[in-house]
PDB file of C-alpha atoms in Angstrom:
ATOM      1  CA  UNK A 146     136.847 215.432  23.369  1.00 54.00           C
ATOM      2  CA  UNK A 147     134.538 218.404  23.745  1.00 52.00           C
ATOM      3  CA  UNK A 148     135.669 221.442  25.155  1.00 53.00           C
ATOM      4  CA  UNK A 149     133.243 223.782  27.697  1.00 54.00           C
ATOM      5  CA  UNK A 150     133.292 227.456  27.307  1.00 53.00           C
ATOM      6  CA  UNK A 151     132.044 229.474  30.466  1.00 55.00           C
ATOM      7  CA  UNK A 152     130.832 232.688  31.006  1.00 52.00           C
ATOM      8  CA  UNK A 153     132.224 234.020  33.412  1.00 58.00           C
ATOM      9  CA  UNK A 154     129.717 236.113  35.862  1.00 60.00           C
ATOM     10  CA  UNK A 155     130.889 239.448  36.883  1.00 65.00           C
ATOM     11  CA  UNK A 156     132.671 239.103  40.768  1.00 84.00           C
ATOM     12  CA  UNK A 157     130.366 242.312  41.654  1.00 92.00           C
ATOM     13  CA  UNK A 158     126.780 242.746  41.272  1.00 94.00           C
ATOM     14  CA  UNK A 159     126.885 246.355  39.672  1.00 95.00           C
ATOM     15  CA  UNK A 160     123.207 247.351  39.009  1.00 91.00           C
ATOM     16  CA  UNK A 161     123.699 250.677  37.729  1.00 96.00           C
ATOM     17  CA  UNK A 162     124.576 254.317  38.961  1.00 98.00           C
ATOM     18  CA  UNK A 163     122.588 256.378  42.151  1.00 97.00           C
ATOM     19  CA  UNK A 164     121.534 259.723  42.274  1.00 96.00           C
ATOM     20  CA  UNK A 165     122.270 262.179  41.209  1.00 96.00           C
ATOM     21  CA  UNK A 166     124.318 260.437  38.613  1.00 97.00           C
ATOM     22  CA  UNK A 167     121.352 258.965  35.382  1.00 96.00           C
ATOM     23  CA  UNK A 168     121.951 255.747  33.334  1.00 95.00           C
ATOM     24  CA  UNK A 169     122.434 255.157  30.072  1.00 92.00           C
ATOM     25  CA  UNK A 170     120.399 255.674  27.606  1.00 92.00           C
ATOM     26  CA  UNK A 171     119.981 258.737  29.784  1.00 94.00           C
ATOM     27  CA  UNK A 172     122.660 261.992  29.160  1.00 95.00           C
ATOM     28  CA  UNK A 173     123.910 264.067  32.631  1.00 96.00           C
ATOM     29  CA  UNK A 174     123.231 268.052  32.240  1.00 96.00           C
ATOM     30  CA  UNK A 175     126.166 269.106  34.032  1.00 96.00           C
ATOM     31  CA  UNK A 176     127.830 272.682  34.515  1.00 97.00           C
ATOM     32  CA  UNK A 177     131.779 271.973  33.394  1.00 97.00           C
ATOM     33  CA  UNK A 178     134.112 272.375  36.228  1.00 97.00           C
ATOM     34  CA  UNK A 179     131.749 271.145  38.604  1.00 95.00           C
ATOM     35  CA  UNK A 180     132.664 267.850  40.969  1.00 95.00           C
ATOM     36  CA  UNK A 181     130.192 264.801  40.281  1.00 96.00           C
ATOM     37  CA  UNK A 182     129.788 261.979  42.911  1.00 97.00           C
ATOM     38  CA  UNK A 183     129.211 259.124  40.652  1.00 97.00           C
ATOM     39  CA  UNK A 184     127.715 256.672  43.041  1.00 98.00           C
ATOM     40  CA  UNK A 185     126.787 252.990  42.912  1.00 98.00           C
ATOM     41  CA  UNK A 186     126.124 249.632  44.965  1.00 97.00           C
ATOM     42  CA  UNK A 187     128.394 246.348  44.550  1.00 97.00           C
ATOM     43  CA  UNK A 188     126.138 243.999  46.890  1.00 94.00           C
ATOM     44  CA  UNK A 189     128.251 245.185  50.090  1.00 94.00           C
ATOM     45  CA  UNK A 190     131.810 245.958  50.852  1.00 95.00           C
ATOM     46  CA  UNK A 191     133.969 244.397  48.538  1.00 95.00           C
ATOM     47  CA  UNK A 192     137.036 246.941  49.908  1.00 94.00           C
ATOM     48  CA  UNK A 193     138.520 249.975  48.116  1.00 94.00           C
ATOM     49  CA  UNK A 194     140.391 248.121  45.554  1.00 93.00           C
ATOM     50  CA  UNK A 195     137.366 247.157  42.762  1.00 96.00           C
ATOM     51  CA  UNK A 196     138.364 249.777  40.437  1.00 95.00           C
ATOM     52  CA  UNK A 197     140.457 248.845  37.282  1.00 95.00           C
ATOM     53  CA  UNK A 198     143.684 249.723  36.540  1.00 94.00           C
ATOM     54  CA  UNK A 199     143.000 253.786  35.031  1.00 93.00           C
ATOM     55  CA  UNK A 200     139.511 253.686  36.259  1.00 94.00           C
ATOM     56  CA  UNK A 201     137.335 255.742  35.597  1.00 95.00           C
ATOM     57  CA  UNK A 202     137.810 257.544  32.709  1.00 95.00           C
ATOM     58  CA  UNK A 203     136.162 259.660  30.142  1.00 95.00           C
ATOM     59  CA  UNK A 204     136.595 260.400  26.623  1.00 94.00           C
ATOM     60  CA  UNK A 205     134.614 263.095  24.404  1.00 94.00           C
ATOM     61  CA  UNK A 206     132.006 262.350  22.688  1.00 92.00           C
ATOM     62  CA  UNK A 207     129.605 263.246  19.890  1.00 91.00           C
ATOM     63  CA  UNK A 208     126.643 265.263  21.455  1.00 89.00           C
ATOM     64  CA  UNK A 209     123.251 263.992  19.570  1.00 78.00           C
ATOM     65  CA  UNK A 210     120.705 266.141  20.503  1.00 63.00           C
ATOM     66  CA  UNK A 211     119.340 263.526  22.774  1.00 62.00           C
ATOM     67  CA  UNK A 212     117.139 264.637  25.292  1.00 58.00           C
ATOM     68  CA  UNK A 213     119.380 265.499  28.468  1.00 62.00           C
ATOM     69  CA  UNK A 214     118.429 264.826  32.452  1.00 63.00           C
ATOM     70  CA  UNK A 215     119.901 267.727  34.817  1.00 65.00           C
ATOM     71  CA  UNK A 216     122.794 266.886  37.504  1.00 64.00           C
ATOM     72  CA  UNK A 217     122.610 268.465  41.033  1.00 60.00           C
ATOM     73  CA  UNK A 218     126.384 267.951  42.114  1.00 53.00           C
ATOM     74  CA  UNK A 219     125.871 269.946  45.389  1.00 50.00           C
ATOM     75  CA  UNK A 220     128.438 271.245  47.337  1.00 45.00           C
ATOM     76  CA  UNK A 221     131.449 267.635  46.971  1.00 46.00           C
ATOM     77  CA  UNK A 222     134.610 268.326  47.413  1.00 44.00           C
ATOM     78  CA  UNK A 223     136.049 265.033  48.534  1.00 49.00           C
ATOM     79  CA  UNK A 224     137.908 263.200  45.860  1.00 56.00           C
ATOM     80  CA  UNK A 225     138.642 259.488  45.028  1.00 84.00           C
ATOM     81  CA  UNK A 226     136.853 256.175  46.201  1.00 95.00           C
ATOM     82  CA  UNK A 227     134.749 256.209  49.308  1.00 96.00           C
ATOM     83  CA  UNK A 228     132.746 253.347  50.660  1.00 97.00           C
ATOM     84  CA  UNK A 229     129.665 253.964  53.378  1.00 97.00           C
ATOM     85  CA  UNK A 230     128.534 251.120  54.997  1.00 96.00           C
ATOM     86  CA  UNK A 231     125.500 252.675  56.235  1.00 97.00           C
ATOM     87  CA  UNK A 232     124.202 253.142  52.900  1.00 96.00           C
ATOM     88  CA  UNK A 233     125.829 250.458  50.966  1.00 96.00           C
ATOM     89  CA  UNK A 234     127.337 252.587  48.641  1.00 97.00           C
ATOM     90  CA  UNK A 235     130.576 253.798  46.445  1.00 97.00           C
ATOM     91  CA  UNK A 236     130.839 257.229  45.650  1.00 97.00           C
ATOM     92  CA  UNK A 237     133.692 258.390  43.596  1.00 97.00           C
ATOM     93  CA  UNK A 238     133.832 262.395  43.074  1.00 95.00           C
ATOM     94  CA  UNK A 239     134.332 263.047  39.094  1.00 96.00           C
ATOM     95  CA  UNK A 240     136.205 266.212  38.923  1.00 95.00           C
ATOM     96  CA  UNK A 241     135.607 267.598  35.525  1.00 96.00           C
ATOM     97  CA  UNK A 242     137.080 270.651  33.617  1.00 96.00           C
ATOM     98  CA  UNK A 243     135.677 273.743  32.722  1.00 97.00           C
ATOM     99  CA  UNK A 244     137.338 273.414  28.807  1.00 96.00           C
ATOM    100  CA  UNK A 245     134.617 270.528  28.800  1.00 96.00           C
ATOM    101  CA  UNK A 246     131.872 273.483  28.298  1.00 97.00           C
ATOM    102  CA  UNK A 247     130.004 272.639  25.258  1.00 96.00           C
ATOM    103  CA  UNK A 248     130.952 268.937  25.130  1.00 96.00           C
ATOM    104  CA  UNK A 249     129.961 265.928  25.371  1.00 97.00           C
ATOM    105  CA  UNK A 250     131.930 262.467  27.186  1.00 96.00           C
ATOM    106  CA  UNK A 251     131.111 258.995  28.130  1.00 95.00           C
ATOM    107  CA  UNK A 252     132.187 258.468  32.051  1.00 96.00           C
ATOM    108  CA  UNK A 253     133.679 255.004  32.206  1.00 96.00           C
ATOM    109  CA  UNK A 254     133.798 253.145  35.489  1.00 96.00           C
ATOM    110  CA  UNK A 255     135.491 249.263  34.601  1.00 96.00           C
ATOM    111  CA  UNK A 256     135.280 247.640  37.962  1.00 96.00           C
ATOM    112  CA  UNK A 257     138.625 244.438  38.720  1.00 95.00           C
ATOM    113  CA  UNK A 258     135.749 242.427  37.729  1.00 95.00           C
ATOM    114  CA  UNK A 259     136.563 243.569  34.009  1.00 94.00           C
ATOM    115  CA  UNK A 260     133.113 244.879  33.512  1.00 95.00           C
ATOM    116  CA  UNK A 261     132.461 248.804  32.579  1.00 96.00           C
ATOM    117  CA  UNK A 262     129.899 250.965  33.658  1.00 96.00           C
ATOM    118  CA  UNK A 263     129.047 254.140  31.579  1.00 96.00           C
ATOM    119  CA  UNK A 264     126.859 256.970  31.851  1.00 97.00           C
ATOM    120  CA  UNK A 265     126.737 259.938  29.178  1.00 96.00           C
ATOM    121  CA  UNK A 266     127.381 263.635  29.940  1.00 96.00           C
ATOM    122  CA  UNK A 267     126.954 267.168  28.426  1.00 96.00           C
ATOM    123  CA  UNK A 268     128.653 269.520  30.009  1.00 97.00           C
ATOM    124  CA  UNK A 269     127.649 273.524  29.435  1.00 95.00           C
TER     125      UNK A 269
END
């Protein structure tokens, strides 16, 4: 008897962060304290529940040197999920902290799917 192991493909069809927001490899120049609208595409409107339980997070990490792209976070100041249909797109707003000056994180977003997004951040 011979047992089949699937791969399971992702329920959403995540192809990678919008403006203003850079992917990885990339790393965010941000101004701590500011809001971020992380933004991304899921193939339509899959409804306001795709996030993971405790998603999205961030945790600090080691800043490399790398080579770092600027954010413009404009004037947001909306929080949470927010789905336009014109547009096709998810925006969450990333409020980060001004103690985050002279740090670095990785932005998590893990979708219900189970997959996780990241992008990389310095914040100054």
């Amino acid at each position: 008897m011979s047992t089949q192991v699937e791969n399971p493909t992702p329920a959403f069809p995540f192809t990678g962060f919008h403006a203003p927001v850079h992917n990885a490899p990339a790393v965010n120049s941000v101004n701590a304290g500011r809001s971020i609208p992380v933004k991304f595409s899921l193939g339509g409107d899959k409804g306001l529940d795709v996030l993971a339980d405790g998603s999205p997070s961030s945790r600090q990490t080691a800043c490399d040197g790398t080579a770092t792209d600027p954010v413009d976070t404009g004037a947001v100041s909306t929080s949470g999920l927010t789905y336009d249909a014109a547009t096709d797109t998810y925006t969450y707003v990333w409020k980060t902290d001004r103690a985050w000056a002279g740090t670095c994180r990785t932005f998590h977003l893990e979708l219900s799917d189970g997959t996780d997004h990241v992008a990389h951040f310095q914040f100054r």
